[in-house]
mmCIF file of C-alpha atoms in Angstrom:
data_model
loop_
_atom_site.group_PDB
_atom_site.id
_atom_site.type_symbol
_atom_site.label_atom_id
_atom_site.label_comp_id
_atom_site.label_asym_id
_atom_site.label_seq_id
_atom_site.Cartn_x
_atom_site.Cartn_y
_atom_site.Cartn_z
ATOM 1 C CA UNK A 1265 17.709 4.625 -12.463
ATOM 2 C CA UNK A 1266 16.017 7.773 -11.156
ATOM 3 C CA UNK A 1267 12.914 7.177 -9.062
ATOM 4 C CA UNK A 1268 10.558 9.745 -7.576
ATOM 5 C CA UNK A 1269 8.522 8.680 -4.530
ATOM 6 C CA UNK A 1270 5.567 10.568 -3.098
ATOM 7 C CA UNK A 1271 4.992 9.526 0.504
ATOM 8 C CA UNK A 1272 8.634 8.497 0.672
ATOM 9 C CA UNK A 1273 9.021 9.167 4.384
ATOM 10 C CA UNK A 1274 6.040 6.987 5.294
ATOM 11 C CA UNK A 1275 5.851 3.446 6.615
ATOM 12 C CA UNK A 1276 6.209 1.869 3.171
ATOM 13 C CA UNK A 1277 8.111 4.542 1.251
ATOM 14 C CA UNK A 1278 10.935 4.763 3.787
ATOM 15 C CA UNK A 1279 11.336 0.973 3.933
ATOM 16 C CA UNK A 1280 11.334 0.751 0.132
ATOM 17 C CA UNK A 1281 13.949 3.480 -0.137
ATOM 18 C CA UNK A 1282 16.222 1.842 2.434
ATOM 19 C CA UNK A 1283 15.863 -1.597 0.849
ATOM 20 C CA UNK A 1284 16.924 -0.302 -2.562
ATOM 21 C CA UNK A 1285 20.317 0.718 -1.243
ATOM 22 C CA UNK A 1286 21.456 -2.884 -0.818
ATOM 23 C CA UNK A 1287 19.089 -4.926 -2.939
ATOM 24 C CA UNK A 1288 18.248 -3.115 -6.162
ATOM 25 C CA UNK A 1289 21.081 -4.689 -8.132
ATOM 26 C CA UNK A 1290 21.720 -1.389 -9.903
ATOM 27 C CA UNK A 1291 22.432 2.244 -8.978
ATOM 28 C CA UNK A 1292 19.173 3.907 -7.953
ATOM 29 C CA UNK A 1293 18.856 7.628 -7.312
ATOM 30 C CA UNK A 1294 15.903 8.287 -5.001
ATOM 31 C CA UNK A 1295 13.994 11.550 -4.695
ATOM 32 C CA UNK A 1296 11.202 12.061 -2.188
ATOM 33 C CA UNK A 1297 8.382 14.364 -3.205
ATOM 34 C CA UNK A 1298 7.437 16.463 -0.198
ATOM 35 C CA UNK A 1299 5.542 19.545 0.904
ATOM 36 C CA UNK A 1300 8.086 20.255 3.647
ATOM 37 C CA UNK A 1301 11.627 20.891 2.411
ATOM 38 C CA UNK A 1302 12.871 21.047 6.009
ATOM 39 C CA UNK A 1303 11.919 17.462 6.901
ATOM 40 C CA UNK A 1304 14.626 15.015 7.952
ATOM 41 C CA UNK A 1305 15.701 12.519 5.322
ATOM 42 C CA UNK A 1306 18.431 9.873 4.859
ATOM 43 C CA UNK A 1307 21.670 10.819 3.134
ATOM 44 C CA UNK A 1308 20.847 8.497 0.211
ATOM 45 C CA UNK A 1309 17.689 10.475 -0.601
ATOM 46 C CA UNK A 1310 17.156 13.827 -2.294
ATOM 47 C CA UNK A 1311 14.126 16.022 -1.629
ATOM 48 C CA UNK A 1312 11.903 17.798 -4.132
ATOM 49 C CA UNK A 1313 8.932 19.941 -3.145
ATOM 50 C CA UNK A 1314 5.662 19.994 -5.021
ATOM 51 C CA UNK A 1315 6.474 23.572 -5.999
ATOM 52 C CA UNK A 1316 9.777 22.399 -7.477
ATOM 53 C CA UNK A 1317 7.940 19.676 -9.388
ATOM 54 C CA UNK A 1318 5.978 22.343 -11.271
ATOM 55 C CA UNK A 1319 9.098 23.638 -13.001
ATOM 56 C CA UNK A 1320 11.749 20.930 -12.796
ATOM 57 C CA UNK A 1321 13.325 19.487 -15.923
ATOM 58 C CA UNK A 1322 14.650 16.502 -14.012
ATOM 59 C CA UNK A 1323 13.938 13.139 -15.632
ATOM 60 C CA UNK A 1324 12.533 10.243 -13.624
ATOM 61 C CA UNK A 1325 12.428 6.697 -14.950
ATOM 62 C CA UNK A 1326 9.851 5.534 -12.396
ATOM 63 C CA UNK A 1327 7.383 7.378 -10.185
ATOM 64 C CA UNK A 1328 6.078 5.575 -7.098
ATOM 65 C CA UNK A 1329 2.958 7.321 -5.816
ATOM 66 C CA UNK A 1330 2.272 6.429 -2.165
ATOM 67 C CA UNK A 1331 1.157 9.729 -0.617
ATOM 68 C CA UNK A 1332 -1.997 9.571 1.474
ATOM 69 C CA UNK A 1333 -3.209 10.031 5.036
ATOM 70 C CA UNK A 1334 -3.788 6.847 7.046
ATOM 71 C CA UNK A 1335 -7.273 5.499 6.416
ATOM 72 C CA UNK A 1336 -7.575 3.968 9.892
ATOM 73 C CA UNK A 1337 -5.974 6.781 11.903
ATOM 74 C CA UNK A 1338 -9.241 8.365 13.057
ATOM 75 C CA UNK A 1339 -13.029 8.199 12.646
ATOM 76 C CA UNK A 1340 -14.468 8.987 9.241
ATOM 77 C CA UNK A 1341 -16.090 12.331 9.771
ATOM 78 C CA UNK A 1342 -16.967 14.299 6.641
ATOM 79 C CA UNK A 1343 -13.847 16.382 7.184
ATOM 80 C CA UNK A 1344 -11.687 13.279 7.606
ATOM 81 C CA UNK A 1345 -13.093 11.700 4.458
ATOM 82 C CA UNK A 1346 -12.256 14.825 2.490
ATOM 83 C CA UNK A 1347 -8.722 14.806 3.890
ATOM 84 C CA UNK A 1348 -8.271 11.149 2.981
ATOM 85 C CA UNK A 1349 -9.421 11.872 -0.566
ATOM 86 C CA UNK A 1350 -7.436 15.087 -1.015
ATOM 87 C CA UNK A 1351 -4.236 13.599 0.403
ATOM 88 C CA UNK A 1352 -4.305 11.022 -2.402
ATOM 89 C CA UNK A 1353 -5.797 12.859 -5.346
ATOM 90 C CA UNK A 1354 -3.880 16.142 -5.047
ATOM 91 C CA UNK A 1355 -0.387 14.543 -5.076
ATOM 92 C CA UNK A 1356 -1.491 12.313 -7.952
ATOM 93 C CA UNK A 1357 -2.719 15.360 -9.884
ATOM 94 C CA UNK A 1358 0.616 17.087 -9.288
ATOM 95 C CA UNK A 1359 2.406 14.057 -10.716
ATOM 96 C CA UNK A 1360 0.090 14.013 -13.730
ATOM 97 C CA UNK A 1361 0.786 17.707 -14.335
ATOM 98 C CA UNK A 1362 4.508 16.959 -14.291
ATOM 99 C CA UNK A 1363 4.092 14.056 -16.724
ATOM 100 C CA UNK A 1364 1.997 16.190 -19.063
ATOM 101 C CA UNK A 1365 4.606 18.919 -19.432
ATOM 102 C CA UNK A 1366 7.901 16.972 -19.229
ATOM 103 C CA UNK A 1367 9.715 16.322 -22.485
ATOM 104 C CA UNK A 1368 10.983 12.935 -21.328
ATOM 105 C CA UNK A 1369 8.118 10.908 -19.912
ATOM 106 C CA UNK A 1370 8.757 8.352 -17.151
ATOM 107 C CA UNK A 1371 8.770 4.713 -18.178
ATOM 108 C CA UNK A 1372 6.315 3.746 -15.464
ATOM 109 C CA UNK A 1373 3.927 5.167 -12.871
ATOM 110 C CA UNK A 1374 3.302 2.847 -9.915
ATOM 111 C CA UNK A 1375 0.410 4.091 -7.816
ATOM 112 C CA UNK A 1376 -0.885 2.931 -4.479
ATOM 113 C CA UNK A 1377 -4.344 1.643 -3.656
ATOM 114 C CA UNK A 1378 -5.784 -0.902 -1.252
ATOM 115 C CA UNK A 1379 -7.803 -4.091 -1.214
ATOM 116 C CA UNK A 1380 -10.695 -2.005 0.076
ATOM 117 C CA UNK A 1381 -11.415 -1.480 -3.622
ATOM 118 C CA UNK A 1382 -13.144 -4.905 -3.720
ATOM 119 C CA UNK A 1383 -15.598 -4.133 -0.942
ATOM 120 C CA UNK A 1384 -16.528 -6.505 1.860
ATOM 121 C CA UNK A 1385 -16.975 -9.992 0.374
ATOM 122 C CA UNK A 1386 -16.417 -12.261 3.366
ATOM 123 C CA UNK A 1387 -14.473 -15.435 2.654
ATOM 124 C CA UNK A 1388 -15.006 -15.351 -1.132
ATOM 125 C CA UNK A 1389 -11.581 -15.665 -2.847
ATOM 126 C CA UNK A 1390 -10.780 -12.460 -4.744
ATOM 127 C CA UNK A 1391 -8.053 -11.829 -7.299
ATOM 128 C CA UNK A 1392 -7.248 -9.017 -9.716
ATOM 129 C CA UNK A 1393 -10.074 -10.057 -12.047
ATOM 130 C CA UNK A 1394 -12.703 -9.803 -9.294
ATOM 131 C CA UNK A 1395 -15.259 -7.008 -9.390
ATOM 132 C CA UNK A 1396 -16.345 -4.631 -6.662
ATOM 133 C CA UNK A 1397 -19.227 -6.049 -4.620
ATOM 134 C CA UNK A 1398 -21.645 -3.371 -3.585
ATOM 135 C CA UNK A 1399 -23.426 -0.294 -4.785
ATOM 136 C CA UNK A 1400 -21.415 2.683 -5.954
ATOM 137 C CA UNK A 1401 -21.477 5.430 -3.361
ATOM 138 C CA UNK A 1402 -22.271 3.084 -0.486
ATOM 139 C CA UNK A 1403 -18.716 2.049 0.439
ATOM 140 C CA UNK A 1404 -16.250 4.822 1.269
ATOM 141 C CA UNK A 1405 -13.169 2.568 1.272
ATOM 142 C CA UNK A 1406 -14.011 1.456 -2.268
ATOM 143 C CA UNK A 1407 -14.783 4.999 -3.391
ATOM 144 C CA UNK A 1408 -11.450 6.243 -2.004
ATOM 145 C CA UNK A 1409 -9.460 3.517 -3.752
ATOM 146 C CA UNK A 1410 -11.446 3.794 -6.969
ATOM 147 C CA UNK A 1411 -11.014 7.552 -7.288
ATOM 148 C CA UNK A 1412 -7.286 7.231 -6.594
ATOM 149 C CA UNK A 1413 -6.902 4.509 -9.217
ATOM 150 C CA UNK A 1414 -8.916 6.387 -11.816
ATOM 151 C CA UNK A 1415 -6.814 9.497 -11.294
ATOM 152 C CA UNK A 1416 -3.540 7.576 -11.698
ATOM 153 C CA UNK A 1417 -4.879 5.821 -14.812
ATOM 154 C CA UNK A 1418 -5.012 9.179 -16.610
ATOM 155 C CA UNK A 1419 -1.266 8.788 -17.180
ATOM 156 C CA UNK A 1420 -1.919 5.981 -19.666
ATOM 157 C CA UNK A 1421 -3.427 8.583 -21.987
ATOM 158 C CA UNK A 1422 -0.062 10.345 -21.906
ATOM 159 C CA UNK A 1423 1.800 7.227 -22.994
ATOM 160 C CA UNK A 1424 2.940 6.181 -19.513
ATOM 161 C CA UNK A 1425 2.068 2.643 -18.368
ATOM 162 C CA UNK A 1426 0.419 2.533 -14.940
ATOM 163 C CA UNK A 1427 0.640 -0.196 -12.299
ATOM 164 C CA UNK A 1428 -1.850 -0.175 -9.423
ATOM 165 C CA UNK A 1429 -0.797 -1.780 -6.125
ATOM 166 C CA UNK A 1430 -3.821 -2.913 -4.109
ATOM 167 C CA UNK A 1431 -2.241 -3.425 -0.719
ATOM 168 C CA UNK A 1432 -3.579 -5.486 2.174
ATOM 169 C CA UNK A 1433 -2.780 -5.012 5.869
ATOM 170 C CA UNK A 1434 0.988 -4.528 6.048
ATOM 171 C CA UNK A 1435 2.594 -6.354 8.966
ATOM 172 C CA UNK A 1436 5.882 -5.351 10.580
ATOM 173 C CA UNK A 1437 6.835 -5.305 14.281
ATOM 174 C CA UNK A 1438 7.958 -1.672 14.134
ATOM 175 C CA UNK A 1439 5.013 0.100 12.567
ATOM 176 C CA UNK A 1440 1.716 0.129 10.748
ATOM 177 C CA UNK A 1441 -1.244 -1.640 12.315
ATOM 178 C CA UNK A 1442 0.960 -3.667 14.665
ATOM 179 C CA UNK A 1443 2.316 -0.530 16.347
ATOM 180 C CA UNK A 1444 -1.248 0.597 17.100
ATOM 181 C CA UNK A 1445 -1.999 -2.739 18.759
ATOM 182 C CA UNK A 1446 1.166 -3.084 20.840
ATOM 183 C CA UNK A 1447 -0.031 -1.217 23.920
ATOM 184 C CA UNK A 1448 -3.343 -3.071 24.506
ATOM 185 C CA UNK A 1449 -1.752 -6.432 23.722
ATOM 186 C CA UNK A 1450 1.222 -5.777 26.007
ATOM 187 C CA UNK A 1451 -1.213 -4.824 28.762
ATOM 188 C CA UNK A 1452 -3.006 -8.136 28.294
ATOM 189 C CA UNK A 1453 -6.171 -6.490 26.997
ATOM 190 C CA UNK A 1454 -5.757 -7.477 23.359
ATOM 191 C CA UNK A 1455 -8.381 -9.733 21.876
ATOM 192 C CA UNK A 1456 -10.362 -10.687 18.834
ATOM 193 C CA UNK A 1457 -12.800 -8.412 17.067
ATOM 194 C CA UNK A 1458 -16.394 -9.599 16.833
ATOM 195 C CA UNK A 1459 -16.600 -13.326 16.239
ATOM 196 C CA UNK A 1460 -13.019 -13.331 14.938
ATOM 197 C CA UNK A 1461 -13.958 -15.140 11.739
ATOM 198 C CA UNK A 1462 -13.543 -12.169 9.399
ATOM 199 C CA UNK A 1463 -10.673 -12.738 6.957
ATOM 200 C CA UNK A 1464 -7.630 -10.483 7.078
ATOM 201 C CA UNK A 1465 -5.569 -10.261 3.897
ATOM 202 C CA UNK A 1466 -2.096 -9.189 4.924
ATOM 203 C CA UNK A 1467 1.501 -8.931 3.695
ATOM 204 C CA UNK A 1468 4.796 -8.498 5.526
ATOM 205 C CA UNK A 1469 6.481 -5.167 4.928
ATOM 206 C CA UNK A 1470 9.581 -6.887 3.576
ATOM 207 C CA UNK A 1471 7.541 -8.782 1.013
ATOM 208 C CA UNK A 1472 5.648 -5.600 0.110
ATOM 209 C CA UNK A 1473 8.941 -3.856 -0.619
ATOM 210 C CA UNK A 1474 10.261 -6.812 -2.596
ATOM 211 C CA UNK A 1475 6.995 -7.142 -4.514
ATOM 212 C CA UNK A 1476 6.929 -3.443 -5.422
ATOM 213 C CA UNK A 1477 10.467 -3.694 -6.835
ATOM 214 C CA UNK A 1478 9.615 -6.963 -8.591
ATOM 215 C CA UNK A 1479 6.634 -5.316 -10.273
ATOM 216 C CA UNK A 1480 8.766 -2.401 -11.416
ATOM 217 C CA UNK A 1481 11.234 -4.884 -12.876
ATOM 218 C CA UNK A 1482 8.455 -6.696 -14.724
ATOM 219 C CA UNK A 1483 7.472 -3.528 -16.524
ATOM 220 C CA UNK A 1484 10.749 -1.756 -17.259
ATOM 221 C CA UNK A 1485 11.998 -1.958 -20.813
ATOM 222 C CA UNK A 1486 15.746 -2.435 -20.456
ATOM 223 C CA UNK A 1487 18.350 -5.178 -20.695
ATOM 224 C CA UNK A 1488 17.911 -6.283 -17.093
ATOM 225 C CA UNK A 1489 14.190 -6.891 -16.991
ATOM 226 C CA UNK A 1490 11.545 -8.596 -19.069
ATOM 227 C CA UNK A 1491 8.471 -6.815 -20.388
ATOM 228 C CA UNK A 1492 5.948 -9.520 -19.579
ATOM 229 C CA UNK A 1493 3.139 -6.940 -19.549
ATOM 230 C CA UNK A 1494 4.413 -4.653 -22.280
ATOM 231 C CA UNK A 1495 1.120 -4.670 -24.189
ATOM 232 C CA UNK A 1496 -0.890 -3.547 -21.173
ATOM 233 C CA UNK A 1497 -1.229 0.133 -20.297
ATOM 234 C CA UNK A 1498 -2.837 -0.487 -16.903
ATOM 235 C CA UNK A 1499 -2.034 -3.446 -14.672
ATOM 236 C CA UNK A 1500 -3.319 -4.278 -11.185
ATOM 237 C CA UNK A 1501 -1.467 -6.325 -8.577
ATOM 238 C CA UNK A 1502 -2.803 -7.451 -5.211
ATOM 239 C CA UNK A 1503 -0.007 -7.015 -2.690
ATOM 240 C CA UNK A 1504 -1.168 -9.592 -0.186
ATOM 241 C CA UNK A 1505 0.357 -12.792 1.137
ATOM 242 C CA UNK A 1506 -1.001 -16.049 -0.318
ATOM 243 C CA UNK A 1507 -2.327 -17.157 3.086
ATOM 244 C CA UNK A 1508 -5.006 -14.813 4.497
ATOM 245 C CA UNK A 1509 -5.956 -15.493 8.127
ATOM 246 C CA UNK A 1510 -8.962 -14.934 10.344
ATOM 247 C CA UNK A 1511 -8.900 -12.189 12.934
ATOM 248 C CA UNK A 1512 -8.903 -14.906 15.612
ATOM 249 C CA UNK A 1513 -5.738 -16.448 14.151
ATOM 250 C CA UNK A 1514 -4.047 -13.060 13.936
ATOM 251 C CA UNK A 1515 -5.034 -12.286 17.533
ATOM 252 C CA UNK A 1516 -3.526 -15.534 18.790
ATOM 253 C CA UNK A 1517 -0.341 -14.882 16.824
ATOM 254 C CA UNK A 1518 -0.012 -11.409 18.373
ATOM 255 C CA UNK A 1519 -0.528 -12.814 21.859
ATOM 256 C CA UNK A 1520 1.997 -15.584 21.299
ATOM 257 C CA UNK A 1521 4.577 -13.157 19.896
ATOM 258 C CA UNK A 1522 4.195 -10.828 22.894
ATOM 259 C CA UNK A 1523 3.682 -13.646 25.445
ATOM 260 C CA UNK A 1524 0.375 -12.141 26.555
ATOM 261 C CA UNK A 1525 -3.147 -13.569 26.958
ATOM 262 C CA UNK A 1526 -5.809 -12.745 24.374
ATOM 263 C CA UNK A 1527 -8.997 -13.489 26.254
ATOM 264 C CA UNK A 1528 -10.938 -10.304 25.511
ATOM 265 C CA UNK A 1529 -13.444 -9.821 22.719
ATOM 266 C CA UNK A 1530 -14.755 -6.549 21.318
ATOM 267 C CA UNK A 1531 -18.300 -7.223 20.062
ATOM 268 C CA UNK A 1532 -19.451 -5.725 16.783
ATOM 269 C CA UNK A 1533 -21.944 -3.249 18.355
ATOM 270 C CA UNK A 1534 -19.172 -1.810 20.516
ATOM 271 C CA UNK A 1535 -16.817 -1.532 17.526
ATOM 272 C CA UNK A 1536 -19.502 0.310 15.563
ATOM 273 C CA UNK A 1537 -20.077 2.666 18.485
ATOM 274 C CA UNK A 1538 -16.347 3.323 18.904
ATOM 275 C CA UNK A 1539 -15.357 3.708 15.262
ATOM 276 C CA UNK A 1540 -18.543 4.497 13.394
ATOM 277 C CA UNK A 1541 -18.424 3.888 9.650
ATOM 278 C CA UNK A 1542 -14.722 3.079 9.862
ATOM 279 C CA UNK A 1543 -15.579 -0.097 11.816
ATOM 280 C CA UNK A 1544 -16.109 -1.837 8.470
ATOM 281 C CA UNK A 1545 -12.325 -2.129 8.255
ATOM 282 C CA UNK A 1546 -12.391 -4.201 11.454
ATOM 283 C CA UNK A 1547 -15.614 -6.163 11.098
ATOM 284 C CA UNK A 1548 -15.895 -7.015 7.403
ATOM 285 C CA UNK A 1549 -13.432 -9.486 5.939
ATOM 286 C CA UNK A 1550 -11.801 -9.833 2.545
ATOM 287 C CA UNK A 1551 -9.957 -12.855 1.181
ATOM 288 C CA UNK A 1552 -7.738 -11.203 -1.418
ATOM 289 C CA UNK A 1553 -5.149 -13.352 -3.182
ATOM 290 C CA UNK A 1554 -1.970 -12.287 -5.065
ATOM 291 C CA UNK A 1555 -2.725 -14.149 -8.284
ATOM 292 C CA UNK A 1556 -0.874 -11.746 -10.594
ATOM 293 C CA UNK A 1557 2.258 -11.756 -8.442
ATOM 294 C CA UNK A 1558 2.361 -15.533 -8.194
ATOM 295 C CA UNK A 1559 1.733 -16.043 -11.904
ATOM 296 C CA UNK A 1560 4.578 -13.611 -12.640
ATOM 297 C CA UNK A 1561 6.975 -15.732 -10.580
ATOM 298 C CA UNK A 1562 7.234 -13.726 -7.366
ATOM 299 C CA UNK A 1563 8.212 -15.759 -4.290
ATOM 300 C CA UNK A 1564 7.174 -14.636 -0.810
ATOM 301 C CA UNK A 1565 9.668 -14.737 2.057
ATOM 302 C CA UNK A 1566 7.096 -14.451 4.856
ATOM 303 C CA UNK A 1567 4.055 -16.648 4.265
ATOM 304 C CA UNK A 1568 2.812 -16.811 7.869
ATOM 305 C CA UNK A 1569 1.755 -14.122 10.301
ATOM 306 C CA UNK A 1570 4.315 -15.428 12.803
ATOM 307 C CA UNK A 1571 7.129 -14.857 10.293
ATOM 308 C CA UNK A 1572 5.906 -11.343 9.562
ATOM 309 C CA UNK A 1573 5.717 -10.400 13.245
ATOM 310 C CA UNK A 1574 9.320 -11.459 13.842
ATOM 311 C CA UNK A 1575 10.658 -9.817 10.688
ATOM 312 C CA UNK A 1576 13.889 -7.861 11.160
#
């Protein structure tokens, strides 16, 4: 199998690429789509620039589209919002251009998104059939996800099935959100956000990687995999663990893992002052459940926050 990954060197793309080497069950040739041909990369990966993509005749069976700047890396100024949008839509457009002109279309486009698509809905259980709650144009996280999904969905008009991965907070001790929290928690200044009752829908990085490969397997038309969704051109999966937790529970788990107290609380007004509009990611909860994954037969390895924090 030949697979092209945009955002391959990132937190998820690099872990997915590494995992495939020992766990794919078949030979997989991985190419990372990059703007910088001089970047470091593992010996089991090939690089292709976006310029190369414009003219290449190389055939890819699957394209995994993960490119995008981190939504929680800095405050949402107008310039930052534009960067967040461009860093997702422009790579997706480049992939669509490739699909449009290639003689041998990929079998599947798997494109990233996030549970922010649903909007803030508190402790209401949400699955893939749930609608966005809110007014269009009033929720930037939803708008970002929605525009990214709509762009990727264009591939269905070219005869390429599209899978959307709406990802929750990815937990791993060596990166992602946890890495940003290590310093304050290690210093004993970690604590809950607001009243701590907002729901956090999360997934361990290992289960995210396994789920992404599982989804690809569900949709590939070959002798090794079923086509359980073969009549659907666009399919959405929530990549979240089946047991969402409150921020208070997550905070206690972090403190226990690091053997540090968690007595501090950051009140909502302070969070809004510190992070502006982006504070919605910290204050407003979402209880997003992986109904499609579970109904397809996927089994999670890490079903508790404690397991995810100690993942190797």
